[in-house]
Coordinates of C-alpha atoms in Angstrom, one line a residue:
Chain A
X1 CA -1.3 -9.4 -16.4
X2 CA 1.0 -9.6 -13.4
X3 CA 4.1 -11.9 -13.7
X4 CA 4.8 -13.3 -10.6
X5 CA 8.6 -14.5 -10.5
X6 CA 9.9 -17.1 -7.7
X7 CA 13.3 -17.4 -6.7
X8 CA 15.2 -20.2 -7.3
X9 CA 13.2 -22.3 -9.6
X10 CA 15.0 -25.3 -8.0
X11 CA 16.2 -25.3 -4.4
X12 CA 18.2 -28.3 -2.8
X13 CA 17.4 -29.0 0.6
X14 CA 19.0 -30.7 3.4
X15 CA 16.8 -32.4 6.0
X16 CA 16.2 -30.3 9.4
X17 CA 17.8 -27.4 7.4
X18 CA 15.8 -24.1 7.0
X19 CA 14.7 -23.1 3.3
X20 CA 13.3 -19.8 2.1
X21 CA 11.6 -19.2 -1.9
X22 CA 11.2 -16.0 -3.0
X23 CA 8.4 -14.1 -5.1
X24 CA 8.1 -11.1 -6.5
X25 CA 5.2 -9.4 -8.0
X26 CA 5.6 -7.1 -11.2
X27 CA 2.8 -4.7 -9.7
X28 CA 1.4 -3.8 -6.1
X29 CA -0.6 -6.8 -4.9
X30 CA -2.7 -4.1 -2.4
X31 CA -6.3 -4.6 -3.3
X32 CA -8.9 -1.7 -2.8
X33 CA -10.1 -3.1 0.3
X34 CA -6.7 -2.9 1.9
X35 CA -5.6 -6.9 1.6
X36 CA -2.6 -8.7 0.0
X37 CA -4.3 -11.5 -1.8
X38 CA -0.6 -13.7 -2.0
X39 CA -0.8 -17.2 -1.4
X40 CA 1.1 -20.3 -1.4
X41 CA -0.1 -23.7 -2.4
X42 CA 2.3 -26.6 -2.3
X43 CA 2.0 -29.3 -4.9
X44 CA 3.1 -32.9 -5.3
X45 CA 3.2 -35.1 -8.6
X46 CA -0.2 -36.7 -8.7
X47 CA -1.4 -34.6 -6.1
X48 CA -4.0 -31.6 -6.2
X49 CA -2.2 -28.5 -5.0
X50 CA -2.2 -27.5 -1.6
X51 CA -2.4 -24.0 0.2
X52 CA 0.0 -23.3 3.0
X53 CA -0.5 -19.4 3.2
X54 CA -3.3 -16.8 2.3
X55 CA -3.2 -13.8 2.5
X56 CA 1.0 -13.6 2.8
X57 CA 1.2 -14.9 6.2
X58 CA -2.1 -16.8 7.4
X59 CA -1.4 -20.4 8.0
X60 CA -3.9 -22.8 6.5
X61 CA -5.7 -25.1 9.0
X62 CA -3.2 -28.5 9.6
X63 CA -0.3 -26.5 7.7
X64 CA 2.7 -27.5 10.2
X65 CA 4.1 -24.5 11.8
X66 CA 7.7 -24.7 10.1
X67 CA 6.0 -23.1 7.0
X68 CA 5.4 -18.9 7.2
X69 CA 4.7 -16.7 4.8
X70 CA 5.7 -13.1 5.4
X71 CA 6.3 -10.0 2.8
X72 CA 4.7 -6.5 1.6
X73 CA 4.4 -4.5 -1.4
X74 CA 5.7 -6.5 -4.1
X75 CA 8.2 -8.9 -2.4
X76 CA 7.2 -11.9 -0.2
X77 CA 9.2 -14.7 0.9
X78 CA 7.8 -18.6 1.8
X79 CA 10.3 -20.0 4.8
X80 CA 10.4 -23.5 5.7
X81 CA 12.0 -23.6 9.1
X82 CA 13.0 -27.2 9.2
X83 CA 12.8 -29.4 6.0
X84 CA 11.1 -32.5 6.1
X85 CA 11.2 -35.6 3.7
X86 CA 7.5 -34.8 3.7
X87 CA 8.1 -31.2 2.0
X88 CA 9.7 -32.2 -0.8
X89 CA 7.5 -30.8 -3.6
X90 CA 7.2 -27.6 -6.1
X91 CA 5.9 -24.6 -4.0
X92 CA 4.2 -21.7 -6.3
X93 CA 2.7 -18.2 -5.1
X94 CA -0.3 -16.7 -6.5
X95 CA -1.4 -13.4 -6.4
X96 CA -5.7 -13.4 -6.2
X97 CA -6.0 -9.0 -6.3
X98 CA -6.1 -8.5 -10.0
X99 CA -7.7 -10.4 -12.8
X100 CA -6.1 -13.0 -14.0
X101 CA -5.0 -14.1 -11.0
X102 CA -1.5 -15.5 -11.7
X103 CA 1.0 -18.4 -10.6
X104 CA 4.8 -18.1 -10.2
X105 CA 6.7 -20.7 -12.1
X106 CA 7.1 -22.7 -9.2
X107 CA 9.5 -24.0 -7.0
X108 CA 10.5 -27.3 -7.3
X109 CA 12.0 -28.1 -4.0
X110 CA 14.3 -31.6 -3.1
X111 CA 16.7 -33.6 -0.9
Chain G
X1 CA -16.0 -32.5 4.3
X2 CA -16.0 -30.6 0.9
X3 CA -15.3 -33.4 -1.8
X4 CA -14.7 -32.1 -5.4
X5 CA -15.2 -34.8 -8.2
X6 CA -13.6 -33.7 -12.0
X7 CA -14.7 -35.8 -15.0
X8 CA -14.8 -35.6 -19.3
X9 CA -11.4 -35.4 -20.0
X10 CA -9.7 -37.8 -22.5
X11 CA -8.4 -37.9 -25.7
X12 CA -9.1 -35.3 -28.2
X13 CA -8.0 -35.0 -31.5
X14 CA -6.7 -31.2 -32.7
X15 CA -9.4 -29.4 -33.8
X16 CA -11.8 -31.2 -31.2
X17 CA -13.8 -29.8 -28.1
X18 CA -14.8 -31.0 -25.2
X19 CA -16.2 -30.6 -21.8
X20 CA -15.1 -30.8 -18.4
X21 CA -17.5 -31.0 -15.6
X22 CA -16.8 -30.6 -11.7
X23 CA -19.1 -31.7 -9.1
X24 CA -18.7 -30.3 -5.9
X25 CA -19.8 -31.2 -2.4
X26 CA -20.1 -30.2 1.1
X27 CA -20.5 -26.5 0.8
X28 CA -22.9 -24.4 -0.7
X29 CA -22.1 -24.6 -4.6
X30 CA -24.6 -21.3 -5.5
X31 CA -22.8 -19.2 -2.9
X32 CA -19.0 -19.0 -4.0
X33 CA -17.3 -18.4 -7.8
X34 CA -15.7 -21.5 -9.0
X35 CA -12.9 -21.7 -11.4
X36 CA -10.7 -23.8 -13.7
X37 CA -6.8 -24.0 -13.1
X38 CA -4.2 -26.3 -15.9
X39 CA -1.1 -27.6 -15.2
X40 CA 0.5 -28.9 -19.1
X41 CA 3.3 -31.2 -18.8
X42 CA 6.5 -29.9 -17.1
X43 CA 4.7 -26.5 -17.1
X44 CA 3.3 -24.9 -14.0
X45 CA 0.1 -24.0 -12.6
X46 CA -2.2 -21.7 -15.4
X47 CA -5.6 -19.7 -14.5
X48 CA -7.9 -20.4 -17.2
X49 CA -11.1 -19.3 -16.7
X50 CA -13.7 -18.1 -13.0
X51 CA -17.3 -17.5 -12.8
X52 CA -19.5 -15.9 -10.1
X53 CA -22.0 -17.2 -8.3
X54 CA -25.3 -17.1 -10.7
X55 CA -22.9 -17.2 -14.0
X56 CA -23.4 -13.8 -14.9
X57 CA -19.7 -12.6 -14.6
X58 CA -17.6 -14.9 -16.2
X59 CA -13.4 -13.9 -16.8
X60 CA -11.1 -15.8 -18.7
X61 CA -7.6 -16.0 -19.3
X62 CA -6.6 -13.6 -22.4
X63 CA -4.5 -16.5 -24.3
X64 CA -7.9 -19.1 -24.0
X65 CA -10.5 -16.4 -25.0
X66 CA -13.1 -17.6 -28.1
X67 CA -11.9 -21.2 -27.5
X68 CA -12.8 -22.4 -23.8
X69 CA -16.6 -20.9 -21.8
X70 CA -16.7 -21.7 -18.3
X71 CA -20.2 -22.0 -17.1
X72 CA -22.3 -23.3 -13.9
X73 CA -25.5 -25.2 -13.1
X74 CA -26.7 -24.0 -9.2
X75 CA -29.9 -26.5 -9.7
X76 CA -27.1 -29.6 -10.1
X77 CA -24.3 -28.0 -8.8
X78 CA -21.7 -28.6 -11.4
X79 CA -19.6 -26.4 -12.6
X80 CA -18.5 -26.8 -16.7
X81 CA -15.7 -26.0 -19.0
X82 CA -16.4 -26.5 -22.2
X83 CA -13.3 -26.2 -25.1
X84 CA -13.3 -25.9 -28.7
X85 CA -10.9 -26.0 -31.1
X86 CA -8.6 -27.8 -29.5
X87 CA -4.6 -27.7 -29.7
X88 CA -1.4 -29.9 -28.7
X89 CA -1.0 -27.3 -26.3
X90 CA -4.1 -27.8 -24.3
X91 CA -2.5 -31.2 -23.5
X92 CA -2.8 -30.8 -19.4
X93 CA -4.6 -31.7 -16.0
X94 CA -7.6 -29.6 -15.5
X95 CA -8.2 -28.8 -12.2
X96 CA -11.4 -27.0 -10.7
X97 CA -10.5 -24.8 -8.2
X98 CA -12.7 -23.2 -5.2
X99 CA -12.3 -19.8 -4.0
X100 CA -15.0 -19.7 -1.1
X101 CA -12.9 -16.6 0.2
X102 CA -11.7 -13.7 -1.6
X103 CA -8.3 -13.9 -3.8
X104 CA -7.5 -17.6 -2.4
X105 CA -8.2 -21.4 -3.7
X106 CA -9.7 -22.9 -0.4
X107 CA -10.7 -26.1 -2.7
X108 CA -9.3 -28.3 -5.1
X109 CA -10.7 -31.2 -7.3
X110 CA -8.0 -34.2 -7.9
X111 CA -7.7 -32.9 -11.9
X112 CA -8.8 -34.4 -15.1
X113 CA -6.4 -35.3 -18.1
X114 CA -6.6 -33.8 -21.3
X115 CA -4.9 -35.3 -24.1
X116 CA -4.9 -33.3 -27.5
X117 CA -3.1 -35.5 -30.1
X118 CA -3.9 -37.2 -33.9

């Protein structure tokens, strides 16, 4: 399977301040069509998760702008420009190229 | 609006089984594969188990394999996961998960507890 590994697990924020989380992928994510299947989902206690990124950097509809997702190979990198009170929540990647797809540990991000 | 409605868990007793069901709506159920995601307390997010569109390819999780089938019904579009054998460990919210585009969860159902204890 391939272990995806975030970086830090937990990240203290300060309001207005940028953040950035890390993942790395233990093998290529390329699939055979030529795509990087790495998303991001955000997800709150209580809540269903929510995806920010597909694809490494394609913005879900209604995401805010402050959140992009860029990266290649095995390395990519979720950058919150300016933290909100709003973003406080654990942030995971998942890689959707090779069966099973599989999480990070997740993120857990806070004030 | 795509709505996604989760019911059957509960408490289960070790050893027990269950099944999940997930009823989506808004989008054409027959035409995407649907999935199964866990989160177990404190733990993170899980795969456990996809199927494709008429149920004929069906991939689990290597850990869950012999114990939890995923399956689908097109004519009520529902999408099941039935577990046996159950274990402590299973203990988490079951969330059915919708990838309507490739390698990506575009969907999400609000999760259903599952409560393995004597």
């Amino acid at each position: 399977d391939v272990m995806m590994t975030q970086s830090p697990l937990s990240l203290p924020v300060t309001l207005g301040q940028p953040a950035s989380i890390s993942c790395r992928s233990s093998q290529s994510l390329v699939s055979s069509d030529g795509n990087i299947y790495l998303n991001w989902f955000q997800h709150r206690p209580g809540h269903s998760p929510r995806r920010l990124i597909y694809r490494v950097s394609d913005r879900e509809s209604g995401v805010p702008d402050r959140f992009s997702g860029s990266g290649s190979g095995t390395d990519f990198t979720l950058k919150i420009s300016r933290v909100e009170p709003e973003d406080v929540a654990f942030y995971y990647c998942m890689q959707g190229t090779h069966w099973p797809w599989t999480f990070g540990q997740g993120t857990k991000v806070d004030i | 609006e795509v709505q996604v409605v989760e019911s059957g868990g509960g408490l289960v007793q070790p050893g027990g089984s269950l099944r999940l069901s997930c009823v989506p709506s808004g989008f054409s159920f027959n035409a995407y594969w649907m999935g199964w995601v866990r989160q177990a307390p404190g733990k993170g997010l899980e795969w456990v188990a996809i199927v494709n569109q008429d149920g004929g390819e069906r991939f689990y999780v290597d850990s869950l394999k012999g114990r939890f089938s995923i399956s689908r019904d097109n004519a009520k579009n529902s999408l099941y996961l039935s577990a046996y054998n159950l274990r402590a460990d299973d203990t988490a919210v079951y969330y059915c998960a919708i990838p309507t585009s490739i390698g990506t969860v575009d969907y999400w159902g609000q999760g259903t507890q599952v409560t393995v204890s004597s």
